[in-house]
Coordinates of C-alpha atoms in Angstrom, one line a residue:
M1 CA 21.3 -8.1 -8.3
A2 CA 23.9 -10.7 -9.2
G3 CA 26.5 -11.7 -6.5
T4 CA 26.7 -10.0 -3.2
E5 CA 29.5 -9.6 -0.7
P6 CA 28.8 -10.3 3.1
E7 CA 29.1 -7.5 5.6
P8 CA 29.4 -7.6 9.3
G9 CA 25.9 -8.2 10.6
G10 CA 24.8 -10.3 7.8
R11 CA 24.4 -7.5 5.3
R12 CA 25.5 -8.4 1.7
R13 CA 26.8 -5.7 -0.7
L14 CA 26.5 -5.8 -4.4
R15 CA 29.4 -7.8 -6.2
D16 CA 29.4 -6.7 -9.8
D17 CA 31.9 -9.4 -10.8
G18 CA 34.2 -6.7 -12.4
V19 CA 31.6 -5.6 -14.8
R20 CA 30.5 -2.2 -13.9
T21 CA 27.3 -0.9 -15.5
P22 CA 25.0 2.1 -15.0
T23 CA 22.8 -0.1 -12.9
S24 CA 25.5 -1.6 -10.6
A25 CA 27.0 1.9 -10.2
E26 CA 23.7 3.1 -9.0
Q27 CA 23.1 0.3 -6.6
S28 CA 26.6 0.7 -5.2
K29 CA 25.9 4.6 -4.7
V30 CA 22.8 3.9 -2.8
E31 CA 24.6 1.2 -0.6
E32 CA 27.3 3.8 0.1
M33 CA 24.6 6.4 1.3
V34 CA 22.9 3.8 3.3
Q35 CA 26.2 2.7 4.9
E36 CA 26.7 6.4 5.9
V37 CA 23.5 6.5 7.6
F38 CA 24.1 3.3 9.5
N39 CA 27.6 4.4 10.6
A40 CA 26.3 7.8 11.8
F41 CA 23.6 6.0 13.8
K42 CA 26.2 3.9 15.5
S43 CA 28.7 6.6 16.2
N44 CA 26.3 9.3 17.4
H45 CA 24.7 7.2 20.1
H46 CA 26.3 5.5 23.1
A47 CA 23.4 3.1 23.3
P48 CA 21.7 3.4 19.9
Q49 CA 17.9 3.5 19.9
Y50 CA 15.7 3.5 16.8
V51 CA 13.1 6.2 17.3
L52 CA 10.1 7.0 15.1
Q53 CA 9.7 10.9 15.0
R54 CA 6.0 10.7 15.8
E55 CA 5.4 14.4 16.6
K56 CA 7.3 15.6 13.6
H57 CA 5.4 13.4 11.3
F58 CA 2.1 14.3 12.9
H59 CA 2.6 18.1 12.4
Y60 CA 3.7 17.6 8.8
L61 CA 0.6 15.6 8.1
K62 CA -1.8 17.9 10.0
R63 CA -0.6 21.0 8.0
G64 CA -1.0 19.0 4.8
L65 CA -4.7 18.4 5.4
R66 CA -5.3 22.2 5.5
Q67 CA -2.7 23.7 3.0
L68 CA -0.4 22.6 0.5
T69 CA 2.5 24.6 -1.2
E70 CA 2.5 25.2 -4.9
A71 CA 4.8 22.3 -5.4
Y72 CA 1.7 20.1 -5.1
E73 CA 0.0 21.7 -8.1
C74 CA 1.1 18.8 -10.3
L75 CA -1.2 16.5 -8.1
D76 CA -4.3 18.6 -8.8
A77 CA -5.9 15.3 -10.3
S78 CA -4.9 13.3 -7.2
R79 CA -6.5 15.2 -4.4
P80 CA -8.5 12.3 -3.1
W81 CA -5.2 10.4 -3.0
L82 CA -3.7 13.3 -0.7
C83 CA -6.8 12.9 1.6
Y84 CA -6.3 9.1 1.9
W85 CA -2.5 9.2 2.2
I86 CA -2.7 11.8 5.1
L87 CA -5.6 10.3 6.9
H88 CA -4.2 6.7 6.7
S89 CA -0.9 8.0 8.1
L90 CA -2.8 9.6 10.9
E91 CA -4.6 6.5 11.8
L92 CA -1.4 4.5 11.8
L93 CA 0.0 6.9 14.3
D94 CA -3.2 6.8 16.3
E95 CA -3.9 10.4 15.9
P96 CA -7.4 11.3 16.0
I97 CA -8.9 13.5 13.2
P98 CA -11.0 16.5 14.6
E99 CA -14.6 16.4 13.8
A100 CA -14.6 19.6 11.8
V101 CA -11.7 18.6 9.7
A102 CA -13.3 15.1 9.1
S103 CA -16.5 16.8 8.0
D104 CA -14.6 19.1 5.8
V105 CA -13.0 16.2 4.0
C106 CA -16.3 14.5 3.5
Q107 CA -17.7 17.5 1.8
F108 CA -14.7 18.0 -0.3
L109 CA -14.8 14.4 -1.4
R110 CA -18.6 14.7 -2.1
R111 CA -17.7 17.5 -4.6
C112 CA -15.3 15.0 -6.2
Q113 CA -18.0 12.4 -6.7
S114 CA -19.2 12.4 -10.3
P115 CA -22.8 12.4 -11.4
Q116 CA -21.9 9.2 -13.5
G117 CA -20.8 7.4 -10.4
G118 CA -17.2 7.1 -8.8
F119 CA -14.8 10.0 -8.1
G120 CA -12.6 12.2 -10.0
G121 CA -9.3 13.5 -9.0
G122 CA -10.7 16.9 -7.9
P123 CA -14.2 18.6 -8.1
G124 CA -15.6 18.6 -11.6
Q125 CA -13.0 16.2 -12.9
H126 CA -13.9 13.0 -14.8
P127 CA -14.2 9.8 -12.6
H128 CA -11.4 7.6 -12.5
L129 CA -10.9 4.1 -10.6
A130 CA -7.7 5.4 -8.8
P131 CA -9.3 8.4 -7.1
T132 CA -12.4 6.4 -6.6
Y133 CA -10.5 3.8 -4.5
A134 CA -8.6 6.7 -2.5
A135 CA -11.9 8.5 -1.9
V136 CA -13.7 5.4 -0.7
N137 CA -10.7 4.5 1.4
A138 CA -10.5 8.0 3.0
L139 CA -14.2 8.0 3.8
C140 CA -14.0 4.5 5.5
I141 CA -11.1 5.7 7.6
I142 CA -13.4 8.7 8.8
G143 CA -16.1 6.1 9.2
T144 CA -18.9 8.3 10.3
E145 CA -22.5 8.2 9.1
E146 CA -21.8 11.5 7.1
A147 CA -18.8 10.0 5.6
L148 CA -20.2 6.7 4.5
G149 CA -23.4 8.5 3.4
V150 CA -21.2 10.3 0.9
I151 CA -20.9 7.3 -1.5
D152 CA -23.6 6.9 -4.0
R153 CA -23.4 3.1 -4.3
K154 CA -25.9 2.6 -7.1
K155 CA -24.0 5.1 -9.2
L156 CA -20.8 3.5 -8.2
W157 CA -22.0 0.1 -9.3
E158 CA -23.1 1.4 -12.6
Y159 CA -19.8 3.1 -13.1
L160 CA -17.9 -0.1 -12.3
H161 CA -20.1 -1.9 -14.9
S162 CA -19.3 0.8 -17.5
L163 CA -15.6 0.0 -17.1
K164 CA -15.9 -3.7 -17.3
Q165 CA -14.4 -5.3 -20.4
P166 CA -15.3 -8.7 -22.0
D167 CA -12.0 -10.3 -21.0
G168 CA -12.6 -9.7 -17.3
S169 CA -10.4 -6.6 -17.0
F170 CA -11.4 -3.2 -16.1
L171 CA -10.6 0.3 -17.8
M172 CA -9.1 2.8 -15.4
H173 CA -11.6 5.3 -16.7
L174 CA -13.8 5.5 -19.7
G175 CA -11.5 5.5 -22.8
G176 CA -8.5 4.8 -20.8
E177 CA -5.9 2.0 -20.2
V178 CA -6.4 -1.4 -18.6
D179 CA -4.1 -2.9 -16.2
V180 CA -4.2 -4.7 -12.8
R181 CA -4.6 -1.6 -10.8
S182 CA -8.1 -1.2 -12.1
A183 CA -9.1 -4.7 -11.1
Y184 CA -8.0 -4.2 -7.6
C185 CA -9.5 -0.8 -7.3
A186 CA -12.8 -2.1 -8.5
A187 CA -12.7 -5.1 -6.2
A188 CA -11.7 -3.0 -3.3
V189 CA -14.4 -0.4 -3.6
A190 CA -17.0 -3.0 -4.5
S191 CA -16.4 -5.2 -1.5
L192 CA -16.2 -2.4 1.0
T193 CA -19.6 -0.8 -0.2
N194 CA -21.5 -4.2 -0.8
V195 CA -21.9 -3.7 -4.7
L196 CA -19.7 -6.7 -5.6
T197 CA -21.7 -9.1 -7.7
P198 CA -20.6 -12.3 -9.6
A199 CA -21.6 -10.8 -12.8
L200 CA -19.6 -7.6 -12.3
F201 CA -16.4 -9.7 -11.8
T202 CA -16.9 -12.5 -14.3
G203 CA -13.5 -13.5 -15.7
T204 CA -11.6 -10.9 -13.7
A205 CA -9.8 -13.6 -11.5
Q206 CA -8.8 -15.5 -14.6
W207 CA -7.4 -12.4 -16.3
I208 CA -5.4 -11.4 -13.3
A209 CA -4.0 -14.9 -13.1
R210 CA -2.8 -14.5 -16.7
C211 CA -0.8 -11.5 -15.6
Q212 CA 1.6 -13.7 -13.5
N213 CA 4.7 -14.1 -15.5
W214 CA 7.8 -16.4 -15.6
E215 CA 9.4 -14.4 -12.8
G216 CA 6.6 -15.3 -10.3
G217 CA 5.2 -11.9 -9.7
I218 CA 2.4 -9.9 -11.7
G219 CA 2.9 -7.5 -14.5
G220 CA 0.4 -4.6 -15.3
V221 CA -1.1 -6.9 -18.2
P222 CA -0.4 -10.3 -19.5
G223 CA 3.2 -10.6 -20.8
M224 CA 4.6 -7.7 -18.9
E225 CA 7.5 -7.5 -16.4
A226 CA 6.7 -8.4 -12.8
H227 CA 6.3 -5.2 -10.6
G228 CA 5.7 -4.9 -6.9
G229 CA 2.7 -2.4 -7.1
Y230 CA 1.0 -4.5 -9.9
T231 CA 1.7 -7.8 -7.9
F232 CA 0.0 -6.4 -4.7
C233 CA -2.9 -5.2 -6.6
G234 CA -3.3 -8.6 -8.5
V235 CA -3.0 -10.6 -5.2
A236 CA -5.2 -8.4 -3.1
A237 CA -7.8 -8.5 -5.8
L238 CA -7.7 -12.3 -5.9
V239 CA -8.1 -12.4 -2.1
I240 CA -11.2 -10.3 -2.4
L241 CA -12.7 -12.6 -5.1
K242 CA -11.4 -15.6 -3.1
Q243 CA -9.4 -16.9 -6.2
E244 CA -5.7 -16.9 -4.9
H245 CA -5.5 -20.5 -6.0
L246 CA -5.2 -19.5 -9.5
L247 CA -1.8 -18.3 -9.0
N248 CA 1.4 -20.2 -8.7
L249 CA 2.0 -19.3 -5.0
Q250 CA 5.4 -20.8 -4.6
S251 CA 6.8 -19.0 -7.6
L252 CA 5.2 -15.8 -6.3
L253 CA 6.7 -16.3 -2.9
R254 CA 10.1 -16.8 -4.3
W255 CA 9.9 -13.6 -6.3
V256 CA 8.6 -11.3 -3.6
T257 CA 11.1 -12.6 -0.9
G258 CA 13.9 -12.0 -3.5
R259 CA 12.9 -8.2 -3.7
Q260 CA 14.1 -7.4 -0.1
M261 CA 17.6 -5.9 -0.5
R262 CA 20.1 -7.8 1.3
F263 CA 22.2 -4.7 2.3
E264 CA 19.6 -2.0 2.8
G265 CA 16.7 -4.2 4.3
G266 CA 14.1 -2.3 2.3
F267 CA 12.4 -3.6 -0.8
Q268 CA 12.8 -2.9 -4.5
G269 CA 9.9 -2.9 -6.8
R270 CA 11.3 -4.8 -9.6
C271 CA 14.4 -7.1 -10.3
N272 CA 17.6 -5.1 -10.7
K273 CA 16.0 -1.9 -9.5
L274 CA 16.8 0.4 -6.4
V275 CA 15.4 0.1 -2.9
D276 CA 12.3 2.4 -2.4
G277 CA 10.4 3.1 0.8
C278 CA 7.1 2.8 -0.8
Y279 CA 7.7 -0.9 -1.5
S280 CA 7.9 -1.3 2.2
F281 CA 4.0 -1.8 1.9
W282 CA 3.6 -2.8 -1.8
Q283 CA 6.1 -5.8 -1.4
A284 CA 6.0 -6.5 2.4
G285 CA 2.1 -6.2 2.3
L286 CA 2.1 -9.2 0.0
L287 CA 3.5 -11.6 2.7
P288 CA 0.4 -11.6 5.0
L289 CA -1.8 -12.3 1.9
L290 CA 0.6 -15.2 0.9
H291 CA 0.8 -16.5 4.4
R292 CA -2.9 -16.7 4.6
A293 CA -3.2 -18.4 1.2
L294 CA -0.6 -21.0 2.0
H295 CA -2.1 -21.5 5.5
A296 CA -5.5 -22.3 3.7
R297 CA -3.6 -24.9 1.7
G298 CA -2.3 -26.7 4.8
D299 CA 1.4 -25.6 4.5
T300 CA 2.8 -26.9 7.7
A301 CA 6.2 -25.1 7.3
L302 CA 4.7 -21.7 8.0
S303 CA 5.7 -19.9 11.1
M304 CA 2.9 -18.9 13.4
S305 CA 4.7 -15.7 14.8
H306 CA 6.5 -14.2 12.0
W307 CA 5.9 -13.2 8.2
M308 CA 8.3 -14.6 5.4
F309 CA 10.6 -11.7 5.3
D310 CA 13.1 -9.9 7.6
Q311 CA 10.7 -7.7 9.5
S312 CA 13.4 -6.1 11.7
A313 CA 15.6 -5.3 8.7
L314 CA 12.7 -3.4 7.0
Q315 CA 12.0 -1.6 10.2
E316 CA 15.6 -0.6 10.4
Y317 CA 15.7 0.7 7.0
I318 CA 12.5 2.8 7.5
L319 CA 13.4 4.3 10.8
L320 CA 17.1 5.2 9.8
C321 CA 16.9 5.8 6.1
C322 CA 13.4 7.0 5.3
Q323 CA 12.5 9.7 8.0
C324 CA 12.9 13.4 7.2
P325 CA 14.3 15.3 10.2
A326 CA 11.5 17.9 9.7
G327 CA 8.8 15.2 9.6
G328 CA 7.4 13.0 6.8
L329 CA 9.0 10.1 5.3
L330 CA 10.8 9.4 1.9
D331 CA 12.0 6.9 -0.7
K332 CA 15.8 6.7 0.3
P333 CA 18.6 8.9 1.7
G334 CA 18.8 12.0 -0.6
K335 CA 15.3 12.1 -1.6
S336 CA 12.6 14.6 -0.6
R337 CA 9.7 13.8 1.7
D338 CA 6.2 13.5 0.4
F339 CA 2.8 12.4 1.5
Y340 CA 2.8 9.2 -0.7
H341 CA 6.0 8.0 0.7
T342 CA 4.9 9.0 4.3
C343 CA 1.8 6.7 3.9
Y344 CA 3.4 3.7 2.4
C345 CA 6.6 3.8 4.6
L346 CA 4.4 3.9 7.7
S347 CA 2.1 1.2 6.3
G348 CA 5.0 -1.1 5.7
L349 CA 6.4 -0.3 9.2
A350 CA 2.9 -1.5 10.6
I351 CA 3.0 -4.6 8.5
A352 CA 6.5 -5.4 9.8
Q353 CA 5.4 -4.8 13.4
H354 CA 2.1 -6.9 13.5
F355 CA 2.0 -10.6 12.7
G356 CA -1.4 -12.2 12.4
S357 CA -4.6 -11.2 14.4
A358 CA -6.7 -12.2 17.4
H359 CA -5.0 -15.1 19.4
L360 CA -2.3 -15.5 16.8
H361 CA -1.3 -11.7 17.0
H362 CA 2.5 -11.3 17.6
E363 CA 4.3 -7.9 17.6
V364 CA 7.9 -7.2 16.5
V365 CA 8.6 -3.5 17.3
L366 CA 12.3 -2.3 16.7
G367 CA 13.4 0.4 18.9
T368 CA 11.4 2.1 21.7
P369 CA 7.9 0.9 22.5
E370 CA 6.5 4.2 21.4
N371 CA 7.5 3.2 17.8
R372 CA 4.5 0.9 17.7
L373 CA 1.9 1.8 15.1
Q374 CA -1.5 0.6 14.6
A375 CA -2.1 -2.4 12.7
T376 CA -3.3 -2.0 8.9
H377 CA -5.5 -4.4 6.9
P378 CA -3.2 -6.0 4.4
V379 CA -5.9 -6.1 1.6
Y380 CA -7.3 -2.6 1.8
N381 CA -4.5 -0.7 3.8
I382 CA -6.8 1.0 6.2
A383 CA -7.5 0.1 9.8
P384 CA -9.0 -3.5 10.3
E385 CA -11.7 -2.1 12.5
K386 CA -12.6 0.6 9.9
V387 CA -12.8 -2.2 7.3
A388 CA -15.2 -4.1 9.6
R389 CA -17.3 -1.0 10.3
A390 CA -17.8 -0.1 6.6
V391 CA -18.6 -3.7 5.5
M392 CA -21.2 -4.1 8.4
H393 CA -22.8 -0.6 7.5
F394 CA -23.1 -1.4 3.8
L395 CA -24.3 -4.9 4.3
Q396 CA -27.5 -3.5 6.0
Q397 CA -28.3 -1.9 2.4
P398 CA -29.3 -3.9 -0.7
V399 CA -26.8 -4.8 -3.4
P400 CA -27.7 -2.5 -6.3
G401 CA -28.0 -5.2 -9.0
A402 CA -30.1 -7.3 -6.8
E403 CA -32.8 -4.8 -6.0
P404 CA -36.3 -5.7 -7.3
E405 CA -37.5 -4.0 -10.5
G406 CA -39.1 -0.6 -9.8
D407 CA -37.2 0.0 -6.5

């Protein structure tokens, strides 16, 4: 947004310079709703405390694994996503998944796996890279021998090859569209399951780099507007392929840090758009990846205790503006809860709470100590130990393309 007016506490409201537009009117409306939430929080507490409603979120998620209302019929082609969103939310809350439930999820996802390789959005549906990513992530979260054994790696490798395009990009599905999501989904599942080969990703990093535009962020395809979801997918894919240096990192850093809203504290997905809780991960999750890339370049200005965004402001937005009183999280005040926003609001909250790892690990937890979530891997968005377990498991198995003839 153009100019902003400072508020007490460092917040800055939109200043429209006397030119009111539909966009500025919507932004002002959101700021008013958020201000009401902040005011209510301050006035209803003698000593205000930020509280993550863990129990309510847990019960909302647990119910969703077993039964969904008819409102979810429109997501019939996204059923592995529902498994992933719920399972990842539960692991962030450090809630164990009962063995019987985990086994049922494994059997369901097995039925979603296509004979051609990859996973469809439901049993009997055509394979697609998006639900393939979700299914593989869900199975890695469960992490049992049964779960990891569901994945047909040879067929998955063949399916990924069938989607690869001469310019280095990937189709989302046979006969489907090309965009940066497909490159990330392919790189993520290939690296987790040890089917990543140089031939499979020839030219992919260079194609992704061409999607970075003049704004500094990454669009869906070369020449398109920069977008938080596509930017995360592009950068994370390049991290997997060890090719982050192909990007203009300073331009990217300037773009993503400019997406944190100065009044709300959350992130917008694109320039001149409204705040949305899901970008708490898609945008904030970029900062650990950028931190790592800039550190590898020897950037001495980097902090060794904080990411390059206001971690407390993001936590405040999520805890005050994105929690449904009945459980689950949402986009912004006035919106409905759903499993997608629950997953990515909690993922963003985890990113904001945890800096670094091992001896460099530093925590910034707003509110009560019970608000602390488990850490999430910024590339795959599942628990770091689940990534390590899956990688170690599949490293013991041969890469399909490298198997000797006749095997």
